[in-house]
């Protein structure tokens, strides 16, 4: 059976995989949640919006006769990944995650690991600092209970409502970023603490590199738990899986 792929997108790796799949002439569609106004252009057909939970995804897989799902979503997109595991098990669809290892501290890094947004919030319950909060828009309000800090907020789209921080500056910019630009940004705003998700990969790493060079502490938010699934860590491995998983399905 000819592969008919669904790529769950929204990351640098998903974009790279979409390019490789297109160049290989494989039939595929890449899917986004619709979180931002202008998702990156893709060489593949795009669908935008949720599937409607596990059952919605299972219905989609059957209706579109998807043969392989590559979950290339961000490590913090835990609900989407859990739904992919459940829906692929329900429908017997081959599934692999194209993911990236968590960052680990290098020499000179000064990280404080926290287990999630609520622990990050508790760790910010301290005298006023100048915080670079580069965790996106969806969890901004979680940080409102610490108005004593100055916040440098980096968002993909302009906020629809003013952020609930008395002292903040909004930077509308999508990644990938560079360490030099992030270092200049931190110096310009006299940042003394960086809050980051442990995204892994390269697209969000610039601020970690910049913080190290400036000797700044980082509040590193560890990833949410995701159910067991097959994982690959490069586009080449994902392409190899596609080439072989199809035959496995047939047996
Ligand atoms: C909608 C659509 C590509 C993909 C690029 C990667 C890298 C650049 C860095 C900082 C950290 C953050 C955020 C970030 C990065 C890549 C990747 C990545 C972090 C886009 C995209 C979508 C999203 C969703 C968006 C979230 C937000 C998170 C901003 C596309 C541009 C902070 C994650 O306004 C919102 O609602 C934004 C929502 C989920 C996290 C949050 O909680 O707000 N990403 N980002 C996807 C969809 O609709 O399905 O691909 O253009 C993609 C990218 N963002 O092709 O080059 O691979 O990680 N994205 C984090 O890591 O902390 C920014 O500022 O330093
Ligand atoms: P999430 O919390 O795991 O998912 C919430 C719901 O959004 C899902 O149940 C699904 O809705 C829908 N959804 C998520 N990803 C989707 C996709 N690729 N295609 C179609 N529907 C999707 O997801 P999230 O953390 O909001 O992330 C949303 C998107 O942003 C993903 O594409 C992710 O790769 C990207 N992203 C997220 C982060 C982050 O920090 N969370 C960082 C970079 C990029 P239904 O239940 O209706 O199917």
mmCIF file of C-alpha atoms and ligand atoms in Angstrom:
data_model
loop_
_atom_site.group_PDB
_atom_site.id
_atom_site.type_symbol
_atom_site.label_atom_id
_atom_site.label_comp_id
_atom_site.label_asym_id
_atom_site.label_seq_id
_atom_site.Cartn_x
_atom_site.Cartn_y
_atom_site.Cartn_z
ATOM 1 C CA UNK A 1 0.000 0.000 0.000
ATOM 2 C CA UNK A 2 1.423 3.411 -0.967
ATOM 3 C CA UNK A 3 2.258 5.492 2.159
ATOM 4 C CA UNK A 4 -0.228 8.256 2.943
ATOM 5 C CA UNK A 5 1.341 10.291 5.764
ATOM 6 C CA UNK A 6 -0.038 12.611 8.428
ATOM 7 C CA UNK A 7 2.679 14.845 9.957
ATOM 8 C CA UNK A 8 1.651 16.550 13.210
ATOM 9 C CA UNK A 9 3.676 19.743 12.843
ATOM 10 C CA UNK A 10 4.616 22.974 14.572
ATOM 11 C CA UNK A 11 8.366 22.534 15.044
ATOM 12 C CA UNK A 12 11.605 23.060 13.149
ATOM 13 C CA UNK A 13 11.934 19.298 12.718
ATOM 14 C CA UNK A 14 8.397 19.002 11.335
ATOM 15 C CA UNK A 15 9.215 21.629 8.720
ATOM 16 C CA UNK A 16 12.413 19.810 7.762
ATOM 17 C CA UNK A 17 10.539 16.488 7.534
ATOM 18 C CA UNK A 18 7.829 18.070 5.347
ATOM 19 C CA UNK A 19 10.546 19.178 2.915
ATOM 20 C CA UNK A 20 12.138 15.691 2.792
ATOM 21 C CA UNK A 21 8.754 13.980 2.327
ATOM 22 C CA UNK A 22 7.847 16.404 -0.464
ATOM 23 C CA UNK A 23 11.193 15.819 -2.207
ATOM 24 C CA UNK A 24 10.661 12.050 -1.928
ATOM 25 C CA UNK A 25 7.327 12.521 -3.709
ATOM 26 C CA UNK A 26 5.377 10.858 -0.883
ATOM 27 C CA UNK A 27 1.692 11.596 -0.358
ATOM 28 C CA UNK A 28 1.407 13.558 2.906
ATOM 29 C CA UNK A 29 -0.439 16.291 4.788
ATOM 30 C CA UNK A 30 0.967 18.436 7.621
ATOM 31 C CA UNK A 31 -1.278 19.531 10.428
ATOM 32 C CA UNK A 32 -1.207 22.575 12.765
ATOM 33 C CA UNK A 33 -3.391 23.407 15.744
ATOM 34 C CA UNK A 34 -3.993 26.954 14.473
ATOM 35 C CA UNK A 35 -2.250 28.544 17.463
ATOM 36 C CA UNK A 36 -0.668 31.373 15.489
ATOM 37 C CA UNK A 37 -1.883 33.649 12.731
ATOM 38 C CA UNK A 38 0.622 32.558 10.072
ATOM 39 C CA UNK A 39 2.087 29.070 10.491
ATOM 40 C CA UNK A 40 5.264 28.525 8.490
ATOM 41 C CA UNK A 41 4.687 27.906 4.791
ATOM 42 C CA UNK A 42 5.043 24.230 3.896
ATOM 43 C CA UNK A 43 5.650 22.372 0.585
ATOM 44 C CA UNK A 44 2.889 19.925 1.581
ATOM 45 C CA UNK A 45 -0.875 20.265 1.828
ATOM 46 C CA UNK A 46 -1.710 21.821 5.252
ATOM 47 C CA UNK A 47 -4.663 21.319 7.562
ATOM 48 C CA UNK A 48 -5.224 23.748 10.430
ATOM 49 C CA UNK A 49 -7.253 23.135 13.601
ATOM 50 C CA UNK A 50 -7.888 20.387 16.135
ATOM 51 C CA UNK A 51 -9.224 16.962 15.135
ATOM 52 C CA UNK A 52 -11.825 16.841 17.937
ATOM 53 C CA UNK A 53 -10.071 14.693 20.543
ATOM 54 C CA UNK A 54 -8.971 11.066 20.172
ATOM 55 C CA UNK A 55 -12.172 9.961 18.413
ATOM 56 C CA UNK A 56 -11.938 12.884 16.010
ATOM 57 C CA UNK A 57 -8.372 11.931 15.145
ATOM 58 C CA UNK A 58 -9.309 8.250 14.741
ATOM 59 C CA UNK A 59 -12.172 9.249 12.408
ATOM 60 C CA UNK A 60 -9.757 11.441 10.428
ATOM 61 C CA UNK A 61 -7.195 8.621 10.091
ATOM 62 C CA UNK A 62 -9.853 6.234 8.755
ATOM 63 C CA UNK A 63 -11.571 8.792 6.475
ATOM 64 C CA UNK A 64 -8.283 9.947 4.922
ATOM 65 C CA UNK A 65 -6.857 6.379 4.862
ATOM 66 C CA UNK A 66 -3.696 7.572 6.620
ATOM 67 C CA UNK A 67 -1.087 4.779 6.702
ATOM 68 C CA UNK A 68 1.574 6.459 8.898
ATOM 69 C CA UNK A 69 1.483 9.205 11.514
ATOM 70 C CA UNK A 70 4.677 11.103 12.319
ATOM 71 C CA UNK A 71 4.140 13.109 15.513
ATOM 72 C CA UNK A 72 6.650 15.940 15.062
ATOM 73 C CA UNK A 73 4.949 18.230 17.588
ATOM 74 C CA UNK A 74 6.811 20.085 20.320
ATOM 75 C CA UNK A 75 7.703 18.102 23.485
ATOM 76 C CA UNK A 76 5.291 20.327 25.429
ATOM 77 C CA UNK A 77 2.389 19.442 23.122
ATOM 78 C CA UNK A 78 1.691 16.514 25.442
ATOM 79 C CA UNK A 79 -2.054 16.282 24.815
ATOM 80 C CA UNK A 80 -1.652 16.038 21.038
ATOM 81 C CA UNK A 81 0.992 13.359 21.473
ATOM 82 C CA UNK A 82 -1.187 11.392 23.904
ATOM 83 C CA UNK A 83 -4.096 11.597 21.452
ATOM 84 C CA UNK A 84 -1.868 10.356 18.618
ATOM 85 C CA UNK A 85 -0.840 7.298 20.670
ATOM 86 C CA UNK A 86 -4.474 6.482 21.520
ATOM 87 C CA UNK A 87 -5.948 7.080 18.053
ATOM 88 C CA UNK A 88 -3.200 5.130 16.257
ATOM 89 C CA UNK A 89 -3.678 2.203 18.679
ATOM 90 C CA UNK A 90 -7.448 2.345 18.056
ATOM 91 C CA UNK A 91 -7.058 2.310 14.269
ATOM 92 C CA UNK A 92 -3.888 0.199 13.950
ATOM 93 C CA UNK A 93 -2.058 3.080 12.226
ATOM 94 C CA UNK A 94 1.756 3.094 12.299
ATOM 95 C CA UNK A 95 3.030 5.886 14.590
ATOM 96 C CA UNK A 96 6.434 7.324 15.295
ATOM 97 C CA UNK A 97 7.407 10.527 17.108
ATOM 98 C CA UNK A 98 10.093 12.725 15.536
ATOM 99 C CA UNK A 99 11.285 14.377 18.702
ATOM 100 C CA UNK A 100 14.418 15.867 20.210
ATOM 101 C CA UNK A 101 16.350 15.033 23.349
ATOM 102 C CA UNK A 102 16.001 17.492 26.236
ATOM 103 C CA UNK A 103 18.831 20.024 26.549
ATOM 104 C CA UNK A 104 21.340 19.171 29.251
ATOM 105 C CA UNK A 105 23.414 21.793 31.053
ATOM 106 C CA UNK A 106 26.825 22.581 29.553
ATOM 107 C CA UNK A 107 29.863 23.929 31.443
ATOM 108 C CA UNK A 108 29.032 27.401 32.658
ATOM 109 C CA UNK A 109 25.243 26.875 32.672
ATOM 110 C CA UNK A 110 23.415 27.945 35.826
ATOM 111 C CA UNK A 111 20.033 26.169 35.652
ATOM 112 C CA UNK A 112 17.376 25.676 38.275
ATOM 113 C CA UNK A 113 15.128 22.788 37.094
ATOM 114 C CA UNK A 114 11.407 23.146 37.792
ATOM 115 C CA UNK A 115 8.790 20.501 37.031
ATOM 116 C CA UNK A 116 6.163 22.651 35.298
ATOM 117 C CA UNK A 117 4.542 26.081 35.098
ATOM 118 C CA UNK A 118 3.311 26.027 38.706
ATOM 119 C CA UNK A 119 6.801 25.245 40.042
ATOM 120 C CA UNK A 120 8.233 27.998 37.809
ATOM 121 C CA UNK A 121 5.683 30.374 39.319
ATOM 122 C CA UNK A 122 6.663 29.340 42.880
ATOM 123 C CA UNK A 123 10.358 29.851 41.999
ATOM 124 C CA UNK A 124 9.515 33.417 40.889
ATOM 125 C CA UNK A 125 8.040 34.244 44.283
ATOM 126 C CA UNK A 126 11.166 36.229 45.187
ATOM 127 C CA UNK A 127 12.292 39.906 45.210
ATOM 128 C CA UNK A 128 12.015 41.856 41.954
ATOM 129 C CA UNK A 129 14.138 40.627 39.046
ATOM 130 C CA UNK A 130 14.314 41.470 35.344
ATOM 131 C CA UNK A 131 12.945 38.287 33.774
ATOM 132 C CA UNK A 132 13.045 37.144 30.144
ATOM 133 C CA UNK A 133 9.870 35.057 29.940
ATOM 134 C CA UNK A 134 10.215 33.189 26.636
ATOM 135 C CA UNK A 135 7.579 30.510 27.112
ATOM 136 C CA UNK A 136 5.101 31.855 24.548
ATOM 137 C CA UNK A 137 1.574 33.187 25.017
ATOM 138 C CA UNK A 138 -0.500 30.243 26.170
ATOM 139 C CA UNK A 139 0.760 30.208 29.767
ATOM 140 C CA UNK A 140 1.478 33.919 30.305
ATOM 141 C CA UNK A 141 -1.398 34.424 32.729
ATOM 142 C CA UNK A 142 0.035 31.676 34.971
ATOM 143 C CA UNK A 143 2.819 34.118 35.842
ATOM 144 C CA UNK A 144 0.556 37.051 36.812
ATOM 145 C CA UNK A 145 0.858 36.431 40.599
ATOM 146 C CA UNK A 146 4.424 37.824 40.570
ATOM 147 C CA UNK A 147 3.886 41.446 39.421
ATOM 148 C CA UNK A 148 7.047 42.592 41.213
ATOM 149 C CA UNK A 149 9.264 41.591 38.296
ATOM 150 C CA UNK A 150 9.964 43.294 34.984
ATOM 151 C CA UNK A 151 9.082 40.825 32.199
ATOM 152 C CA UNK A 152 10.498 40.730 28.684
ATOM 153 C CA UNK A 153 7.841 38.744 26.801
ATOM 154 C CA UNK A 154 8.588 37.163 23.419
ATOM 155 C CA UNK A 155 5.459 36.220 21.494
ATOM 156 C CA UNK A 156 4.718 34.919 18.007
ATOM 157 C CA UNK A 157 1.740 37.257 17.496
ATOM 158 C CA UNK A 158 0.839 40.620 19.098
ATOM 159 C CA UNK A 159 -1.152 39.892 22.285
ATOM 160 C CA UNK A 160 -4.917 40.360 21.844
ATOM 161 C CA UNK A 161 -5.188 41.716 25.425
ATOM 162 C CA UNK A 162 -2.421 43.563 27.313
ATOM 163 C CA UNK A 163 -0.410 41.079 29.423
ATOM 164 C CA UNK A 164 -1.323 41.227 33.123
ATOM 165 C CA UNK A 165 2.087 42.509 34.239
ATOM 166 C CA UNK A 166 2.478 46.152 35.346
ATOM 167 C CA UNK A 167 6.083 46.251 34.158
ATOM 168 C CA UNK A 168 6.730 44.429 30.872
ATOM 169 C CA UNK A 169 7.906 44.789 27.317
ATOM 170 C CA UNK A 170 6.422 42.694 24.481
ATOM 171 C CA UNK A 171 8.638 41.533 21.646
ATOM 172 C CA UNK A 172 6.723 40.041 18.713
ATOM 173 C CA UNK A 173 9.129 37.630 17.088
ATOM 174 C CA UNK A 174 8.976 34.010 15.964
ATOM 175 C CA UNK A 175 12.001 31.725 16.042
ATOM 176 C CA UNK A 176 14.378 30.290 15.233
ATOM 177 C CA UNK A 177 16.599 32.823 17.055
ATOM 178 C CA UNK A 178 20.369 33.432 17.255
ATOM 179 C CA UNK A 179 22.548 33.503 20.380
ATOM 180 C CA UNK A 180 24.121 36.845 19.413
ATOM 181 C CA UNK A 181 20.737 38.514 18.933
ATOM 182 C CA UNK A 182 19.410 36.995 22.173
ATOM 183 C CA UNK A 183 22.516 38.121 24.065
ATOM 184 C CA UNK A 184 22.106 41.691 22.756
ATOM 185 C CA UNK A 185 18.422 41.553 23.693
ATOM 186 C CA UNK A 186 19.214 40.437 27.264
ATOM 187 C CA UNK A 187 21.824 43.205 27.626
ATOM 188 C CA UNK A 188 19.477 45.841 26.186
ATOM 189 C CA UNK A 189 16.810 44.968 28.753
ATOM 190 C CA UNK A 190 19.302 44.308 31.571
ATOM 191 C CA UNK A 191 17.843 40.792 32.039
ATOM 192 C CA UNK A 192 19.030 38.887 35.129
ATOM 193 C CA UNK A 193 16.882 35.727 34.919
ATOM 194 C CA UNK A 194 15.642 33.636 31.955
ATOM 195 C CA UNK A 195 12.588 31.337 32.111
ATOM 196 C CA UNK A 196 12.541 28.611 29.446
ATOM 197 C CA UNK A 197 10.833 25.347 28.545
ATOM 198 C CA UNK A 198 13.214 22.484 27.963
ATOM 199 C CA UNK A 199 12.187 22.364 24.314
ATOM 200 C CA UNK A 200 15.288 20.610 23.025
ATOM 201 C CA UNK A 201 16.304 21.031 19.408
ATOM 202 C CA UNK A 202 17.824 24.154 17.939
ATOM 203 C CA UNK A 203 14.954 26.582 17.327
ATOM 204 C CA UNK A 204 14.673 27.846 20.906
ATOM 205 C CA UNK A 205 18.237 27.228 22.146
ATOM 206 C CA UNK A 206 19.621 30.703 21.388
ATOM 207 C CA UNK A 207 18.454 32.157 24.700
ATOM 208 C CA UNK A 208 20.123 29.317 26.651
ATOM 209 C CA UNK A 209 23.419 29.927 24.858
ATOM 210 C CA UNK A 210 23.081 33.688 25.428
ATOM 211 C CA UNK A 211 22.288 33.228 29.135
ATOM 212 C CA UNK A 212 25.422 31.092 29.578
ATOM 213 C CA UNK A 213 27.629 33.683 27.872
ATOM 214 C CA UNK A 214 26.215 36.384 30.147
ATOM 215 C CA UNK A 215 26.423 34.181 33.262
ATOM 216 C CA UNK A 216 22.657 34.475 33.813
ATOM 217 C CA UNK A 217 20.587 31.927 35.767
ATOM 218 C CA UNK A 218 17.913 29.966 33.852
ATOM 219 C CA UNK A 219 14.692 28.611 35.313
ATOM 220 C CA UNK A 220 14.420 25.451 33.148
ATOM 221 C CA UNK A 221 10.931 23.957 32.916
ATOM 222 C CA UNK A 222 11.090 20.184 32.453
ATOM 223 C CA UNK A 223 8.824 18.471 29.936
ATOM 224 C CA UNK A 224 5.416 16.992 30.694
ATOM 225 C CA UNK A 225 5.079 13.193 30.658
ATOM 226 C CA UNK A 226 4.108 11.639 27.318
ATOM 227 C CA UNK A 227 2.885 8.032 26.845
ATOM 228 C CA UNK A 228 5.274 5.369 25.454
ATOM 229 C CA UNK A 229 5.664 5.487 21.635
ATOM 230 C CA UNK A 230 8.351 4.730 19.072
ATOM 231 C CA UNK A 231 10.718 7.729 18.734
ATOM 232 C CA UNK A 232 13.253 8.896 16.169
ATOM 233 C CA UNK A 233 15.546 11.905 16.514
ATOM 234 C CA UNK A 234 16.344 12.914 12.952
ATOM 235 C CA UNK A 235 14.597 13.412 9.621
ATOM 236 C CA UNK A 236 16.759 10.638 8.112
ATOM 237 C CA UNK A 237 15.580 8.159 10.761
ATOM 238 C CA UNK A 238 11.968 9.263 10.174
ATOM 239 C CA UNK A 239 12.324 8.704 6.402
ATOM 240 C CA UNK A 240 13.850 5.290 7.047
ATOM 241 C CA UNK A 241 10.974 4.399 9.381
ATOM 242 C CA UNK A 242 8.449 5.426 6.703
ATOM 243 C CA UNK A 243 10.225 3.226 4.149
ATOM 244 C CA UNK A 244 10.125 0.188 6.472
ATOM 245 C CA UNK A 245 7.097 0.674 8.754
ATOM 246 C CA UNK A 246 4.821 0.368 5.698
ATOM 247 C CA UNK A 247 5.946 -3.201 4.943
ATOM 248 C CA UNK A 248 5.702 -4.092 8.675
ATOM 249 C CA UNK A 249 2.049 -3.030 8.488
ATOM 250 C CA UNK A 250 1.410 -5.378 5.642
ATOM 251 C CA UNK A 251 2.576 -8.526 7.473
HETATM 252 C C1 LIG B 1 1.817 27.115 15.716
HETATM 253 C C2 LIG B 1 3.926 27.526 13.586
HETATM 254 C C3 LIG B 1 9.636 26.134 12.035
HETATM 255 C C4 LIG B 1 8.965 25.969 13.367
HETATM 256 C C5 LIG B 1 9.607 26.879 14.374
HETATM 257 C C6 LIG B 1 10.948 24.689 17.598
HETATM 258 C C7 LIG B 1 11.327 25.984 17.113
HETATM 259 C C8 LIG B 1 10.846 28.240 16.312
HETATM 260 C C9 LIG B 1 11.158 28.467 19.304
HETATM 261 C C10 LIG B 1 11.600 31.747 22.608
HETATM 262 C C11 LIG B 1 10.874 30.419 22.538
HETATM 263 C C12 LIG B 1 7.837 28.758 22.214
HETATM 264 C C13 LIG B 1 6.771 28.911 21.074
HETATM 265 C C14 LIG B 1 8.809 28.517 20.075
HETATM 266 C C15 LIG B 1 9.702 28.092 19.135
HETATM 267 C C16 LIG B 1 10.159 26.985 16.820
HETATM 268 C C17 LIG B 1 9.130 26.531 15.775
HETATM 269 C C18 LIG B 1 9.253 27.248 18.000
HETATM 270 C C19 LIG B 1 9.157 28.983 21.453
HETATM 271 C C20 LIG B 1 5.517 28.142 15.704
HETATM 272 C C21 LIG B 1 4.233 27.722 15.024
HETATM 273 C C22 LIG B 1 3.253 27.525 15.964
HETATM 274 C C23 LIG B 1 3.839 27.756 17.216
HETATM 275 C C24 LIG B 1 3.091 27.643 18.475
HETATM 276 C C25 LIG B 1 3.792 28.332 19.582
HETATM 277 C C26 LIG B 1 3.090 28.268 20.940
HETATM 278 C C27 LIG B 1 4.266 28.677 21.879
HETATM 279 C C28 LIG B 1 5.487 28.064 21.206
HETATM 280 C C29 LIG B 1 6.431 30.368 20.807
HETATM 281 C C30 LIG B 1 5.035 27.426 12.670
HETATM 282 C C31 LIG B 1 5.979 29.513 15.268
HETATM 283 C C32 LIG B 1 7.614 29.737 23.329
HETATM 284 C C33 LIG B 1 7.853 27.310 22.779
HETATM 285 O O1 LIG B 1 0.906 32.533 20.469
HETATM 286 C C34 LIG B 1 0.781 31.304 20.658
HETATM 287 O O2 LIG B 1 -0.322 30.735 20.887
HETATM 288 C C35 LIG B 1 2.026 30.468 20.607
HETATM 289 C C36 LIG B 1 1.898 29.167 21.007
HETATM 290 C C37 LIG B 1 2.545 26.884 21.223
HETATM 291 C C38 LIG B 1 4.146 28.107 23.296
HETATM 292 C C39 LIG B 1 3.124 28.775 24.159
HETATM 293 O O3 LIG B 1 2.793 28.154 25.161
HETATM 294 O O4 LIG B 1 2.695 29.919 23.795
HETATM 295 N N1 LIG B 1 5.062 27.699 19.844
HETATM 296 N N2 LIG B 1 5.133 28.131 17.107
HETATM 297 C C40 LIG B 1 1.748 25.604 15.641
HETATM 298 C C41 LIG B 1 0.324 25.123 15.432
HETATM 299 O O5 LIG B 1 -0.588 25.962 15.284
HETATM 300 O O6 LIG B 1 0.151 23.894 15.392
HETATM 301 O O7 LIG B 1 5.554 26.299 12.539
HETATM 302 O O8 LIG B 1 5.288 28.461 12.059
HETATM 303 C C42 LIG B 1 6.584 27.104 15.469
HETATM 304 C C43 LIG B 1 7.852 27.203 16.207
HETATM 305 N N3 LIG B 1 7.988 27.761 17.362
HETATM 306 O O9 LIG B 1 9.081 25.589 11.075
HETATM 307 O O10 LIG B 1 10.689 26.791 11.961
HETATM 308 O O11 LIG B 1 10.997 23.783 16.760
HETATM 309 O O12 LIG B 1 10.660 24.548 18.811
HETATM 310 N N4 LIG B 1 7.482 28.430 19.899
HETATM 311 C C44 LIG B 1 9.115 26.972 23.574
HETATM 312 O O13 LIG B 1 9.950 26.233 23.046
HETATM 313 O O14 LIG B 1 9.215 27.478 24.702
HETATM 314 C C45 LIG B 1 9.751 30.398 21.509
HETATM 315 O O15 LIG B 1 10.926 32.797 22.388
HETATM 316 O O16 LIG B 1 12.807 31.726 22.887
HETATM 317 P P1 LIG B 2 -1.461 20.401 23.028
HETATM 318 O O1 LIG B 2 -1.757 21.202 24.240
HETATM 319 O O2 LIG B 2 -0.719 19.128 23.135
HETATM 320 O O3 LIG B 2 -2.801 20.080 22.207
HETATM 321 C C1 LIG B 2 -4.050 20.670 22.533
HETATM 322 C C2 LIG B 2 -5.002 20.389 21.385
HETATM 323 O O4 LIG B 2 -4.605 21.188 20.260
HETATM 324 C C3 LIG B 2 -4.928 18.958 20.849
HETATM 325 O O5 LIG B 2 -5.683 18.074 21.647
HETATM 326 C C4 LIG B 2 -5.469 19.133 19.442
HETATM 327 O O6 LIG B 2 -6.864 19.390 19.454
HETATM 328 C C5 LIG B 2 -4.820 20.455 19.042
HETATM 329 N N1 LIG B 2 -3.525 20.271 18.371
HETATM 330 C C6 LIG B 2 -2.294 20.364 18.916
HETATM 331 N N2 LIG B 2 -1.344 20.214 17.981
HETATM 332 C C7 LIG B 2 -2.000 20.011 16.809
HETATM 333 C C8 LIG B 2 -1.582 19.780 15.468
HETATM 334 N N3 LIG B 2 -0.277 19.777 15.131
HETATM 335 N N4 LIG B 2 -2.550 19.580 14.512
HETATM 336 C C9 LIG B 2 -3.852 19.621 14.846
HETATM 337 N N5 LIG B 2 -4.322 19.856 16.092
HETATM 338 C C10 LIG B 2 -3.388 20.040 17.052
HETATM 339 O O7 LIG B 2 -0.703 21.333 21.937
HETATM 340 P P2 LIG B 2 -0.002 22.762 22.160
HETATM 341 O O8 LIG B 2 1.044 22.653 23.199
HETATM 342 O O9 LIG B 2 -1.096 23.764 22.251
HETATM 343 O O10 LIG B 2 0.759 22.917 20.757
HETATM 344 C C11 LIG B 2 0.005 23.309 19.627
HETATM 345 C C12 LIG B 2 0.923 23.355 18.437
HETATM 346 O O11 LIG B 2 2.005 24.258 18.672
HETATM 347 C C13 LIG B 2 1.531 22.021 18.075
HETATM 348 O O12 LIG B 2 1.595 21.956 16.643
HETATM 349 C C14 LIG B 2 2.942 22.118 18.623
HETATM 350 O O13 LIG B 2 3.863 21.343 17.854
HETATM 351 C C15 LIG B 2 3.231 23.587 18.450
HETATM 352 N N6 LIG B 2 4.216 24.067 19.412
HETATM 353 C C16 LIG B 2 3.902 23.988 20.727
HETATM 354 C C17 LIG B 2 4.857 24.445 21.639
HETATM 355 C C18 LIG B 2 4.584 24.440 23.116
HETATM 356 O O14 LIG B 2 5.383 25.010 23.845
HETATM 357 N N7 LIG B 2 3.497 23.829 23.555
HETATM 358 C C19 LIG B 2 6.102 24.958 21.165
HETATM 359 C C20 LIG B 2 6.361 25.006 19.781
HETATM 360 C C21 LIG B 2 5.392 24.552 18.897
HETATM 361 P P3 LIG B 2 -7.985 18.211 19.292
HETATM 362 O O15 LIG B 2 -8.034 17.539 20.631
HETATM 363 O O16 LIG B 2 -9.244 18.955 18.923
HETATM 364 O O17 LIG B 2 -7.507 17.291 18.208
#
